[in-house]
CSV table of C-alpha atoms in Angstrom, one decimal:
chain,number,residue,atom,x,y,z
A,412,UNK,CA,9.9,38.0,22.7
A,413,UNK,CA,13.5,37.9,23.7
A,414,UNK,CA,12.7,35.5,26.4
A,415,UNK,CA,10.7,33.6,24.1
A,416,UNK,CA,13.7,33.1,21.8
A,417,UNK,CA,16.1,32.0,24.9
A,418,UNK,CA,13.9,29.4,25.9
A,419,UNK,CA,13.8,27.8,22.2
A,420,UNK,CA,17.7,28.3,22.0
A,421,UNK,CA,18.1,26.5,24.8
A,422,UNK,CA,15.0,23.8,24.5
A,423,UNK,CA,17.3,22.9,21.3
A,424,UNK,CA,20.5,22.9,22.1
A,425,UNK,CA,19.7,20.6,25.5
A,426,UNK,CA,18.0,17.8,23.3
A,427,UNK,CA,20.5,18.3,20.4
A,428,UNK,CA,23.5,18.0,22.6
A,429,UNK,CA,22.0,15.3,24.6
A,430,UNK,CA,23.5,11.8,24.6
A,431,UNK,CA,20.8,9.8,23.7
A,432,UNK,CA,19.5,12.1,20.9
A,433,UNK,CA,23.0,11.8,19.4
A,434,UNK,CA,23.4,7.9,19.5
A,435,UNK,CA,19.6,7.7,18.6
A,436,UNK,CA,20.8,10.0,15.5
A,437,UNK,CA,23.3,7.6,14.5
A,438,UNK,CA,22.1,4.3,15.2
A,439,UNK,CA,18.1,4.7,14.3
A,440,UNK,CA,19.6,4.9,10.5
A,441,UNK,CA,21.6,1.8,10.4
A,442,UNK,CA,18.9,-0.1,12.4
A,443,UNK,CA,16.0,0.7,9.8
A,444,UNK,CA,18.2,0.4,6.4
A,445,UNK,CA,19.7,-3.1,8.3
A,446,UNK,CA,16.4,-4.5,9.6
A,447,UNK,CA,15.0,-3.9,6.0
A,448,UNK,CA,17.7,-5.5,4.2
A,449,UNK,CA,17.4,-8.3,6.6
A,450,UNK,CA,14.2,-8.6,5.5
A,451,UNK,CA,14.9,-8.9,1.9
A,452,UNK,CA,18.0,-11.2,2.1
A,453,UNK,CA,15.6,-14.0,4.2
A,454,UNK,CA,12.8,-13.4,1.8
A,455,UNK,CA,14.7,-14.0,-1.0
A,456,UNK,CA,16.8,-16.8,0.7
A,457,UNK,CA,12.9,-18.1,1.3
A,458,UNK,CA,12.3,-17.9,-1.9
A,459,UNK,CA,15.4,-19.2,-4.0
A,460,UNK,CA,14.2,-22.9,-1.9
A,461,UNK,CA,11.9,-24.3,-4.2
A,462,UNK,CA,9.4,-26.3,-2.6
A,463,UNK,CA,9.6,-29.6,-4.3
A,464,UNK,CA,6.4,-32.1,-4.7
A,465,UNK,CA,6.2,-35.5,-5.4
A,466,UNK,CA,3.4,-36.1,-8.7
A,467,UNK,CA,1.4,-39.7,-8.4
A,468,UNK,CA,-0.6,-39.0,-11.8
A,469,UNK,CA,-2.5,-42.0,-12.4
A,470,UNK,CA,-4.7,-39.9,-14.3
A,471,UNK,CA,-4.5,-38.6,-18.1
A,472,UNK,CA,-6.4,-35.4,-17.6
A,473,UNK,CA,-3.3,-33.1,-16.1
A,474,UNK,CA,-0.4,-34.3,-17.6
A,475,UNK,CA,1.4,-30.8,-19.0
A,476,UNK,CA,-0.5,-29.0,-15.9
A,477,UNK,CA,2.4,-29.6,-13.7
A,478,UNK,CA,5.3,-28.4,-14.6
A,479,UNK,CA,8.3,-27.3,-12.8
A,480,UNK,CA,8.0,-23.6,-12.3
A,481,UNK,CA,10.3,-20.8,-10.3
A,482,UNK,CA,8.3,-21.6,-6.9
A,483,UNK,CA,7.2,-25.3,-6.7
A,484,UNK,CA,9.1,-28.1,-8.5
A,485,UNK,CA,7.4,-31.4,-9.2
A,486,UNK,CA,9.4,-34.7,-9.4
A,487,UNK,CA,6.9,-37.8,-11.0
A,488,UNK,CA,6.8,-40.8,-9.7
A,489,UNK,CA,5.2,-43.6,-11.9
A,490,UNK,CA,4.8,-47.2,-11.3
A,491,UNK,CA,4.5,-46.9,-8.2
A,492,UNK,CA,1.3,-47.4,-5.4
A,493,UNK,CA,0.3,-44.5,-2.9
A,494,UNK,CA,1.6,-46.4,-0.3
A,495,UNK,CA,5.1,-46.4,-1.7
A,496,UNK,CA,4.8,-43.2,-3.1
A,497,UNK,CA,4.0,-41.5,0.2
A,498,UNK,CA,6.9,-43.1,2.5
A,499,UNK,CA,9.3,-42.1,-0.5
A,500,UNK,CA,7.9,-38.8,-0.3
A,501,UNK,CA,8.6,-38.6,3.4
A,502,UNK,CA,12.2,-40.3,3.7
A,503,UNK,CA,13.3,-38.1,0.6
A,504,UNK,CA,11.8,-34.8,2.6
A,505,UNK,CA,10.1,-33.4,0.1
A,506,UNK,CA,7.4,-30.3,0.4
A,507,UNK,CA,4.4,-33.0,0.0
A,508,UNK,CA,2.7,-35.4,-2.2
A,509,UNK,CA,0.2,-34.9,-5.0
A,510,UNK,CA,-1.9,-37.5,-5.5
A,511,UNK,CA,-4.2,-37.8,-8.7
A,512,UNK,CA,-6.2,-40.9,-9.4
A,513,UNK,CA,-7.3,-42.7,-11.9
A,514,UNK,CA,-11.3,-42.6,-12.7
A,515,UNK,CA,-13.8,-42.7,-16.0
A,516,UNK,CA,-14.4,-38.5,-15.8
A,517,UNK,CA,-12.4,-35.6,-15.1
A,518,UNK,CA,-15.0,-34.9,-12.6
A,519,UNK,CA,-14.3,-37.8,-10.4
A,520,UNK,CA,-10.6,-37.3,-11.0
A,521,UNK,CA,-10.7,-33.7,-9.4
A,522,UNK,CA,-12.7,-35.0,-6.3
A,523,UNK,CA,-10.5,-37.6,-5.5
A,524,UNK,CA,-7.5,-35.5,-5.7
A,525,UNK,CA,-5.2,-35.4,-2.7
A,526,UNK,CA,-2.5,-33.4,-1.3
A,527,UNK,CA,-0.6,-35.4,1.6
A,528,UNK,CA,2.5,-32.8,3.3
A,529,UNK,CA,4.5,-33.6,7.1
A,530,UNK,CA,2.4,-30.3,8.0
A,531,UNK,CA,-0.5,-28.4,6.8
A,532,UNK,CA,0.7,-26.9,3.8
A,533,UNK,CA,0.7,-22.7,2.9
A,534,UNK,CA,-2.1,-21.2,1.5
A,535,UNK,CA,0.1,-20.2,-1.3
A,536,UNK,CA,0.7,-23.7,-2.1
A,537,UNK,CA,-2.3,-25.2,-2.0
A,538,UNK,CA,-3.7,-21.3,-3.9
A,539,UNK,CA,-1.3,-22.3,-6.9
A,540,UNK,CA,-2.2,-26.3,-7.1
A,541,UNK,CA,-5.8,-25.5,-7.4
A,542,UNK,CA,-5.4,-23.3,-10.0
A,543,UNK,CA,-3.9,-25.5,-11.8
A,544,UNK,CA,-6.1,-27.7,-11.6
A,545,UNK,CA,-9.6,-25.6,-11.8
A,546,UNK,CA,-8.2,-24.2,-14.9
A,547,UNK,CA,-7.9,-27.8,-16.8
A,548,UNK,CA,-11.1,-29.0,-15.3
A,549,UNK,CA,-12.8,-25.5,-16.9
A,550,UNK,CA,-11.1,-26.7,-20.1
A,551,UNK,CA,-11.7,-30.5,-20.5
A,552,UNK,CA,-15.4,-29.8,-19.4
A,553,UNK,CA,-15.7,-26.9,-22.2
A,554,UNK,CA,-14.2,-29.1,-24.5
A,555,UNK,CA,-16.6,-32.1,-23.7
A,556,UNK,CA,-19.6,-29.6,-24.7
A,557,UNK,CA,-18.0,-29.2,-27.9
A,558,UNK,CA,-16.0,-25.8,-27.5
A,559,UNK,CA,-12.5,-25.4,-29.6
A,560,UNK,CA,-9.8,-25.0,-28.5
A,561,UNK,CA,-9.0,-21.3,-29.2
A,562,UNK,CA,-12.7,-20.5,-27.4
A,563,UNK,CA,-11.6,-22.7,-24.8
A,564,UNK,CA,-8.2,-19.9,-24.4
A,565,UNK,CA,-10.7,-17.0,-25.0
A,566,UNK,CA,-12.2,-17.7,-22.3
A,567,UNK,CA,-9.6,-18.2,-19.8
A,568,UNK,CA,-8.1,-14.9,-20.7
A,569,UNK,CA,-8.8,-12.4,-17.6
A,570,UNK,CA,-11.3,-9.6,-18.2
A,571,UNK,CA,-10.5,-5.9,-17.5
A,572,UNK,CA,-13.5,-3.5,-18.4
A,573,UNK,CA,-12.5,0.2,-19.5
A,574,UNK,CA,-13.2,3.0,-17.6
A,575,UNK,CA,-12.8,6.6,-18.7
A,576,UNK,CA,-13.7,9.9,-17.6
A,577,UNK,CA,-17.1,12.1,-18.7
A,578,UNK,CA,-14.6,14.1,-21.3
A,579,UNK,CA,-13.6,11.2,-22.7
A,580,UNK,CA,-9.7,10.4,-20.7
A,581,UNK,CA,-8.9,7.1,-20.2
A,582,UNK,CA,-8.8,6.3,-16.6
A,583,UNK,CA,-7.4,3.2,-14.7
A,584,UNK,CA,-8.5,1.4,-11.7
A,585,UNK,CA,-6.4,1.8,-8.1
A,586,UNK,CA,-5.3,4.9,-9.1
A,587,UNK,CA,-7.6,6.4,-6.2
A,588,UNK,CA,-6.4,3.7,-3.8
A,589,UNK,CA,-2.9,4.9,-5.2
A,590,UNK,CA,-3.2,8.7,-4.4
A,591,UNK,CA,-5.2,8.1,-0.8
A,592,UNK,CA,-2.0,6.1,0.0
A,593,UNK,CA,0.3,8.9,-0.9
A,594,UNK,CA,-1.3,11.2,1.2
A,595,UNK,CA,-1.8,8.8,4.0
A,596,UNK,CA,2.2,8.5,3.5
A,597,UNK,CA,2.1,12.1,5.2
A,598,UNK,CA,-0.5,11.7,7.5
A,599,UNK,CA,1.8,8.8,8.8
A,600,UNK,CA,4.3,10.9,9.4
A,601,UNK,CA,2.3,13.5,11.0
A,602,UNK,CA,0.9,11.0,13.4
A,603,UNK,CA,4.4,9.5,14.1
A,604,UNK,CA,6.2,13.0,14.7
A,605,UNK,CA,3.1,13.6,17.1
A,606,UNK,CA,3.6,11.0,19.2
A,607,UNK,CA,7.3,10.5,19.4
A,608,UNK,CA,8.0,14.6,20.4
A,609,UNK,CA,5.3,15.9,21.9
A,610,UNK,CA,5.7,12.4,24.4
A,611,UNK,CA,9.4,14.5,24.4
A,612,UNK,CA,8.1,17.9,26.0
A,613,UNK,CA,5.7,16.1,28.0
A,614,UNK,CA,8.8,14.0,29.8
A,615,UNK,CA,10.7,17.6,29.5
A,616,UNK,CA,7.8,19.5,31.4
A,617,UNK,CA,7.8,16.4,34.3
A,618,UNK,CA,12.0,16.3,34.3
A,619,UNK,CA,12.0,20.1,35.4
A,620,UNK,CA,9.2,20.0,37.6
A,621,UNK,CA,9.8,17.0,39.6
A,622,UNK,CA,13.9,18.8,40.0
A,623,UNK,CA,12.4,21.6,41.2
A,624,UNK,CA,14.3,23.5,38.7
A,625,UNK,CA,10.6,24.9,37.5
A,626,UNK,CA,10.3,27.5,40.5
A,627,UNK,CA,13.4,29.3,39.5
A,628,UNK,CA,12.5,29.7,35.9
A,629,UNK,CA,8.7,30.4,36.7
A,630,UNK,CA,10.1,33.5,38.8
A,631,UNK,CA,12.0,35.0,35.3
A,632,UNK,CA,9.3,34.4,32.6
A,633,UNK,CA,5.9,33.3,32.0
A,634,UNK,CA,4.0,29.8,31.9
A,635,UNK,CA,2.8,30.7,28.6
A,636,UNK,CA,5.8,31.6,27.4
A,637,UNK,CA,7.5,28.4,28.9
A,638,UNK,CA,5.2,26.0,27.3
A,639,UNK,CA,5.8,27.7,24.0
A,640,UNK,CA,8.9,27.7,23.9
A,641,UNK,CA,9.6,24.0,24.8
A,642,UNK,CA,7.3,22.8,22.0
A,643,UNK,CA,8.7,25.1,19.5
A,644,UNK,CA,12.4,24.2,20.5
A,645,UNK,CA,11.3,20.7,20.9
A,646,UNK,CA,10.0,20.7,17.6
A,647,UNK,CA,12.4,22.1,16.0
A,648,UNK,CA,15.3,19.4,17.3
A,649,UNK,CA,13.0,16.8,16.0
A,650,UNK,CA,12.6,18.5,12.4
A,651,UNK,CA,16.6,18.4,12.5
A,652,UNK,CA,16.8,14.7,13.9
A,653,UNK,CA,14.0,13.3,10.9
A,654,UNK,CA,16.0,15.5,8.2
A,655,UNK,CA,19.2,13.6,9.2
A,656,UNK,CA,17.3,10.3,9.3
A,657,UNK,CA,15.8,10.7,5.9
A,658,UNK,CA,19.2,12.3,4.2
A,659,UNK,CA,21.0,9.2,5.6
A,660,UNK,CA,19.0,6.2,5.7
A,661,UNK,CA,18.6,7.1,2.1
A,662,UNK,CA,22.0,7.3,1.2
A,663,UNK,CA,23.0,4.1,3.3
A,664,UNK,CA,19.9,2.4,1.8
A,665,UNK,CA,21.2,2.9,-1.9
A,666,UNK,CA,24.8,1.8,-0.7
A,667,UNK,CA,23.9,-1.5,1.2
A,668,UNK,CA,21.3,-3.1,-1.4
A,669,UNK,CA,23.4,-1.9,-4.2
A,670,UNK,CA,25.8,-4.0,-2.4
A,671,UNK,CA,23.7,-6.7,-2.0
A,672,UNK,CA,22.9,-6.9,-5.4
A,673,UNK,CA,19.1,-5.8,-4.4
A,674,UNK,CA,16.9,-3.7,-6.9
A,675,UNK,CA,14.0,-1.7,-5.3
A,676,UNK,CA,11.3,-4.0,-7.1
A,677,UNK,CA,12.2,-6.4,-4.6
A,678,UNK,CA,11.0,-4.7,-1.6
A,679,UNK,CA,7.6,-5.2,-3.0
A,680,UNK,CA,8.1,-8.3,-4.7
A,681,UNK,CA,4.6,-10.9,-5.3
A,682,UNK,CA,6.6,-13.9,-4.5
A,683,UNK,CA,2.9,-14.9,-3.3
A,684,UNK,CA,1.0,-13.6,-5.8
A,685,UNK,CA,-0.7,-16.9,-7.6
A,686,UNK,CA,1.2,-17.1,-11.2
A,687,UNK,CA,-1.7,-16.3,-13.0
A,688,UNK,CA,-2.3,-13.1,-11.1
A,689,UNK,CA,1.2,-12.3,-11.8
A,690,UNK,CA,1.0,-13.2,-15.7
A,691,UNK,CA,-1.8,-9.9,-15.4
A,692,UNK,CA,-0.2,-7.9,-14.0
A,693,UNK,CA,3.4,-8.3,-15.8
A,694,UNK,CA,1.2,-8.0,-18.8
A,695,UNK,CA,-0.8,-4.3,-17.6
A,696,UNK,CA,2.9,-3.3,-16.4
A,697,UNK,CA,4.1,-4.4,-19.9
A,698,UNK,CA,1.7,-1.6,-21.5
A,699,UNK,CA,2.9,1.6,-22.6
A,700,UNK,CA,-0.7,2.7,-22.7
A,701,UNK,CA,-1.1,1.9,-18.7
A,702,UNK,CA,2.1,3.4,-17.7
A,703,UNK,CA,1.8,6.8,-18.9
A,704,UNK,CA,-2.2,6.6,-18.2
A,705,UNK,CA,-0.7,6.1,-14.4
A,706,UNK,CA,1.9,8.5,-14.8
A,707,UNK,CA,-0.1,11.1,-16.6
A,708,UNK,CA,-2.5,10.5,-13.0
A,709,UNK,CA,0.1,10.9,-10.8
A,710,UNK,CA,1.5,14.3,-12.7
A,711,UNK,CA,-2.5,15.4,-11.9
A,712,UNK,CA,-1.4,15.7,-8.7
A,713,UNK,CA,-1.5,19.1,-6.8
A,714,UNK,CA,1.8,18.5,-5.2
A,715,UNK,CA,2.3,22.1,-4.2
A,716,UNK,CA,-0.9,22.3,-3.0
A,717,UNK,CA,-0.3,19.1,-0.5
A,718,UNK,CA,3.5,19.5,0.4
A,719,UNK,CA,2.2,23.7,1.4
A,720,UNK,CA,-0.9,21.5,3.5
A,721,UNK,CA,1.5,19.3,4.5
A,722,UNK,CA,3.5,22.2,5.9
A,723,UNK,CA,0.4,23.7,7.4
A,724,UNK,CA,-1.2,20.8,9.1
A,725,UNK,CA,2.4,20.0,10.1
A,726,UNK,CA,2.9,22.5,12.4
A,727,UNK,CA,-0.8,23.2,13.1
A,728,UNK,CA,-1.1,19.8,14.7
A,729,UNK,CA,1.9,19.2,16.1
A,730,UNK,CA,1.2,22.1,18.1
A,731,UNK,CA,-2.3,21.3,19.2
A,732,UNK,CA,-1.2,17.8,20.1
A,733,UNK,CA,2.1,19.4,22.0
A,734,UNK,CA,0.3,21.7,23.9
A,735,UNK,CA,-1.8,18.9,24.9
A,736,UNK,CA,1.4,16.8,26.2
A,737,UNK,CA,3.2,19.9,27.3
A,738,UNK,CA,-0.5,20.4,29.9
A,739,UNK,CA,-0.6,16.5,30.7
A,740,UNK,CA,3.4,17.0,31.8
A,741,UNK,CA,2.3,19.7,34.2
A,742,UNK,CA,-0.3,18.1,35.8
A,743,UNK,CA,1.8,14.8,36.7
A,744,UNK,CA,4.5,14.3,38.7
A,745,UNK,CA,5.6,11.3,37.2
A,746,UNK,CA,5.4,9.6,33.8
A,747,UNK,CA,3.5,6.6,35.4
A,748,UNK,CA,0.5,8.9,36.0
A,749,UNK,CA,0.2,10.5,32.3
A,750,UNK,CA,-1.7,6.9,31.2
A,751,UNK,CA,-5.1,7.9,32.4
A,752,UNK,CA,-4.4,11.2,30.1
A,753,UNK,CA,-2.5,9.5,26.9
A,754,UNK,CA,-6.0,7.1,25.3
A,755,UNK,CA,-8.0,10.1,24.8
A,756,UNK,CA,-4.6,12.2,23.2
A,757,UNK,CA,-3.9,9.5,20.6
A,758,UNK,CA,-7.6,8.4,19.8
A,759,UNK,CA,-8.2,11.1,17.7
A,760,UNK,CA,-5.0,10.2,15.8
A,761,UNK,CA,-5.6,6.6,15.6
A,762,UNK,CA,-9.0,7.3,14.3
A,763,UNK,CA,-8.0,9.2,11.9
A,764,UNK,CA,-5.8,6.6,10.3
A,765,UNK,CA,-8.5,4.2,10.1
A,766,UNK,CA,-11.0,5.7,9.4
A,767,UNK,CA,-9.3,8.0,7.0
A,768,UNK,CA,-8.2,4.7,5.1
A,769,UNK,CA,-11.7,2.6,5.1
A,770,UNK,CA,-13.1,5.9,4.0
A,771,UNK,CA,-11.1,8.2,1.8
A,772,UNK,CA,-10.1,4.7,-0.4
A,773,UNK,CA,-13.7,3.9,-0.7
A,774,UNK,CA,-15.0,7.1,-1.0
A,775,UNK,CA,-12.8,10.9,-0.7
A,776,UNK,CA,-15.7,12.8,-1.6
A,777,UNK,CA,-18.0,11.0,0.8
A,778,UNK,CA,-20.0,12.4,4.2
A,779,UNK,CA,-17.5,10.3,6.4
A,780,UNK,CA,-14.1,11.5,4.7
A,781,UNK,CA,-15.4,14.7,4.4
A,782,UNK,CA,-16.3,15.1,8.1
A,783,UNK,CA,-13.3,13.9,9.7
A,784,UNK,CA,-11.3,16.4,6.9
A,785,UNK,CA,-12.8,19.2,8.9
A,786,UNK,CA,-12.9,17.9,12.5
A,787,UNK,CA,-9.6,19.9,13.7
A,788,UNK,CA,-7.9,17.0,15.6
A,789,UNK,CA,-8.2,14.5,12.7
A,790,UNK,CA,-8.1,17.3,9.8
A,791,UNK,CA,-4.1,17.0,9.3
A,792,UNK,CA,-4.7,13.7,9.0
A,793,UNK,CA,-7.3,12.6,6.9
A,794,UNK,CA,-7.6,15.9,4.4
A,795,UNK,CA,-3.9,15.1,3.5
A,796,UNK,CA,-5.6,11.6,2.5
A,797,UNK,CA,-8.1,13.9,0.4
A,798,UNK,CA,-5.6,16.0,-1.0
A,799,UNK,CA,-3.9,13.9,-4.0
A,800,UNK,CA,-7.1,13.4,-5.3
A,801,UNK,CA,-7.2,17.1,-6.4
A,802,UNK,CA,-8.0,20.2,-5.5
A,803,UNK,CA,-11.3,22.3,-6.6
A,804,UNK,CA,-14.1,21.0,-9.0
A,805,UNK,CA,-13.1,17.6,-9.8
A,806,UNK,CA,-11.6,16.8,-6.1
A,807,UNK,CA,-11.5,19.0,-2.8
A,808,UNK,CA,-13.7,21.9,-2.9
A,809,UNK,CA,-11.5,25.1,-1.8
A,810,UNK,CA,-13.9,26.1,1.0
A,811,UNK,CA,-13.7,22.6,2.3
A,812,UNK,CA,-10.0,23.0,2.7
A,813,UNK,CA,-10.1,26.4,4.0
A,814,UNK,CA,-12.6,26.1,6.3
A,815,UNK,CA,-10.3,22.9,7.4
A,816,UNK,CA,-7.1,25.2,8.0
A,817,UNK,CA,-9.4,28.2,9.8
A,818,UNK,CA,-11.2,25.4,12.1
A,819,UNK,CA,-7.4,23.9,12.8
A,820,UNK,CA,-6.0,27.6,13.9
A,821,UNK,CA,-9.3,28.5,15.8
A,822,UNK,CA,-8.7,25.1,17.4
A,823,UNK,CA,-5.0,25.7,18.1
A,824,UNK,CA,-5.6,28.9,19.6
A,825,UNK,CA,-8.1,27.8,22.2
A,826,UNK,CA,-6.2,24.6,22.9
A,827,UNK,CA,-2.8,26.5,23.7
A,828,UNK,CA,-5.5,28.9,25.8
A,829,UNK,CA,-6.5,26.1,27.7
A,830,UNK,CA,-3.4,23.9,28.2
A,831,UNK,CA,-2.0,27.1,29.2
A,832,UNK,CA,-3.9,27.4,32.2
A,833,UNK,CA,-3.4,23.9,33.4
A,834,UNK,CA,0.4,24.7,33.0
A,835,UNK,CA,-0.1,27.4,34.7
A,836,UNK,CA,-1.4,26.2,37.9
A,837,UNK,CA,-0.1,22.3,37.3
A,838,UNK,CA,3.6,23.2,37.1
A,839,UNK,CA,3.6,24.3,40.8
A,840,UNK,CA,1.3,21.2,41.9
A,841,UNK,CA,3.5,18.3,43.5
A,842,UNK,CA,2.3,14.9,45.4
A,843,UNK,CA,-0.9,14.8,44.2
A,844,UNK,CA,-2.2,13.3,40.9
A,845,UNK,CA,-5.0,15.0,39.3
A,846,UNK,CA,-8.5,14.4,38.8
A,847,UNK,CA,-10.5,15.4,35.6
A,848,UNK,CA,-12.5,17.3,37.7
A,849,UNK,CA,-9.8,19.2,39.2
A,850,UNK,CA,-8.0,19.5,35.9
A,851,UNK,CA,-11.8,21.6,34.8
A,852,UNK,CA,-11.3,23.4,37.8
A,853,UNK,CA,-8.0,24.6,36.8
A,854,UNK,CA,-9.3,25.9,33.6
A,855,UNK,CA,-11.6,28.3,35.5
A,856,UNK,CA,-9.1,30.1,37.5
A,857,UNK,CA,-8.4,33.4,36.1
């Protein structure tokens, strides 16, 4: 046990100390809070520009359609032909050229509409400009059929359908979507923390073997203890390096857009939302009612229950995936040979996210989610995906999530077992790059 402890001590202070791991410290910080501010100050530069459009409206069907709003500006020109219109158009540099002719029904009009641009035009554009227009054609035709006006505004209002629970609650849509993202948020992280330190003890294991250095340690203490102790220590030096990350790209993030003048609504901002999905939307947002319906959804969730799973299928992975890297690392000499070995390590993780997403979104409760919850190499995954959507009658059965955590230690035990004996024997192997087949025959020796 005491050798155990020397070999984490030491696992952690050699990656915490090192160079690399320090500037990465620093700099990673500073490079995510500046590319994302980056990002915001072009987007919003993008979208102070308005893009102005010339109006040839020989019609007299759309005339208070087009009015100057905070994304596309319209400038009319009248008494003028096409021809003029369009080299005017082009020498002033405008966005493009609407074009609206004249005809005996609106009908007619709205097929011979055209949109003439230097370039094919954004689907944003050309997404707010038929809207526009579809919504006064719906109008002028509903009028013609004798419909009045306030109908005709009836009907153009959007239409939401209530849903509420069996008891009675009032329930709101995404809010699934909403909590499957939440836990997907820490299966992210899972997966990321996976791959980035367990590819650490993996390049670790190689470092020391191909220096030699291996057959003096190997002659104090044992593989198994080796291996353990580089993943624990391992992990441990990442845990500190994401703690520092989090504190203080947080802190920096909250100092630079304050700065800039930047509130956090931007970062998600529907500058390509079409207006009249925005007008909904400002309008649920706008509701008391909504708000605390989606609050009162997001208080529902078991968040002790998921950040204690979290914890669980933290560690639980990360050392089934390490072991895994700490094996591969043994059986190599060099880090050009681990590629036949990597695919089938991060398949299971990429699967999960997928398939977690299509599935758990759709369906948490369904045959697919369900399954992949309990397979042990997705599990941490895709039942943290589960999670927020509850936890016994009404969401994730209890046996479902212990059987999940049993199948994951079961799992973790024989896979340390195994990748054990490849250390074992692989740490001493130089020159030659392994086979499957030997790698199976490795596993057999006692």
């Amino acid at each position: 046990m005491d050798k155990l402890k020397l070999i984490i001590k030491r696992e952690y202070l050699a990656k915490v100390r090192n160079r690399s791991f320090i500037v990465m410290t620093i700099l990673s910080p500073l490079l995510i809070v500046g590319m994302i501010a980056v990002v915001v100050f072009l987007t919003r530069m993008n979208n102070d520009q308005k893009k102005v459009i010339g109006l040839l409206d020989e019609s007299i069907y759309f005339g208070n359609q087009f009015i100057t709003g905070p994304e596309l500006s319209f400038v009319d020109l009248e008494g003028i032909t096409l021809e003029e219109a369009r080299d005017s158009v082009a020498a002033m540099g405008y966005y493009g050229l609407l074009h609206i002719p004249n005809d005996t029904s609106i009908e007619a009009v709205s097929e011979g509409i055209q949109f003439y641009s230097r370039n094919s035009p954004s689907m944003a554009v050309t997404g707010m400009l038929e809207s526009r227009i579809g919504k006064r054609l719906r109008e002028e035709k509903l009028q013609e059929l004798g419909v009045s006006q306030k109908v005709v505004q009836e009907l153009a209002s959007n239409y939401e359908i209530r849903t509420s629970t069996f008891s009675g609650e009032r329930s709101v849509k995404g809010i699934n979507e909403l909590k499957a993202a939440i836990g997907g948020g820490f299966g992210y992280l899972i997966m990321m923390f996976i791959i980035i330190y367990g590819a650490f003890v993996m390049r670790s294991v190689i470092e020391e073997k191909t220096s030699r250095i291996i057959e003096v340690i190997i002659s104090s203490v044992k593989p198994f203890q080796l291996m353990l102790g580089k993943i624990i220590g391992t992990s441990l030096a990442g845990i500190t390096q994401f703690v520092i990350w989090i504190i203080s790209a947080s802190v920096l993030g909250v100092v630079v857009f304050s700065l800039m003048g930047i509130h956090w609504t931007e970062l998600n901002s529907g500058t390509n939302i079409p207006p009249e999905t925005m007008e909904t939307i400002n309008e649920a947002a706008a509701s008391n009612e909504i708000v605390e319906i989606y609050l009162a959804e997001l208080l529902k969730i078991p968040w002790i229950t998921l950040f204690v799973s979290f914890i669980i299928y933290f560690v639980l992975g990360y050392l089934i995936y390490s072991s895994i890297y700490a094996a591969i690392g043994a059986a190599v000499d060099n880090e050009t040979d681990t590629q036949q070995f990597m695919f089938p390590v991060i398949m299971p993780l990429m699967l999960a996210i997928y398939v977690g997403f299509f599935s758990v979104f759709d369906n948490p409760h369904g045959p697919i989610a369900v399954g992949f919850s309990l397979f042990p190499l997705t599990s941490p995954i895709v039942m943290l995906m589960r999670l927020p959507a509850g936890v016994g009658a009404d969401g994730v059965p209890w046996w479902q999530l212990i059987t999940s955590v049993i199948l994951l230690m079961l799992t973790f035990i024989g896979i340390v077992w195994l990748a054990a004996k490849i250390y074992r024997v692989g740490i001493l192997m130089y020159g030659k790059k392994p086979t499957y087949r030997e790698l199976y025959k490795w596993l057999k020796y006692n």
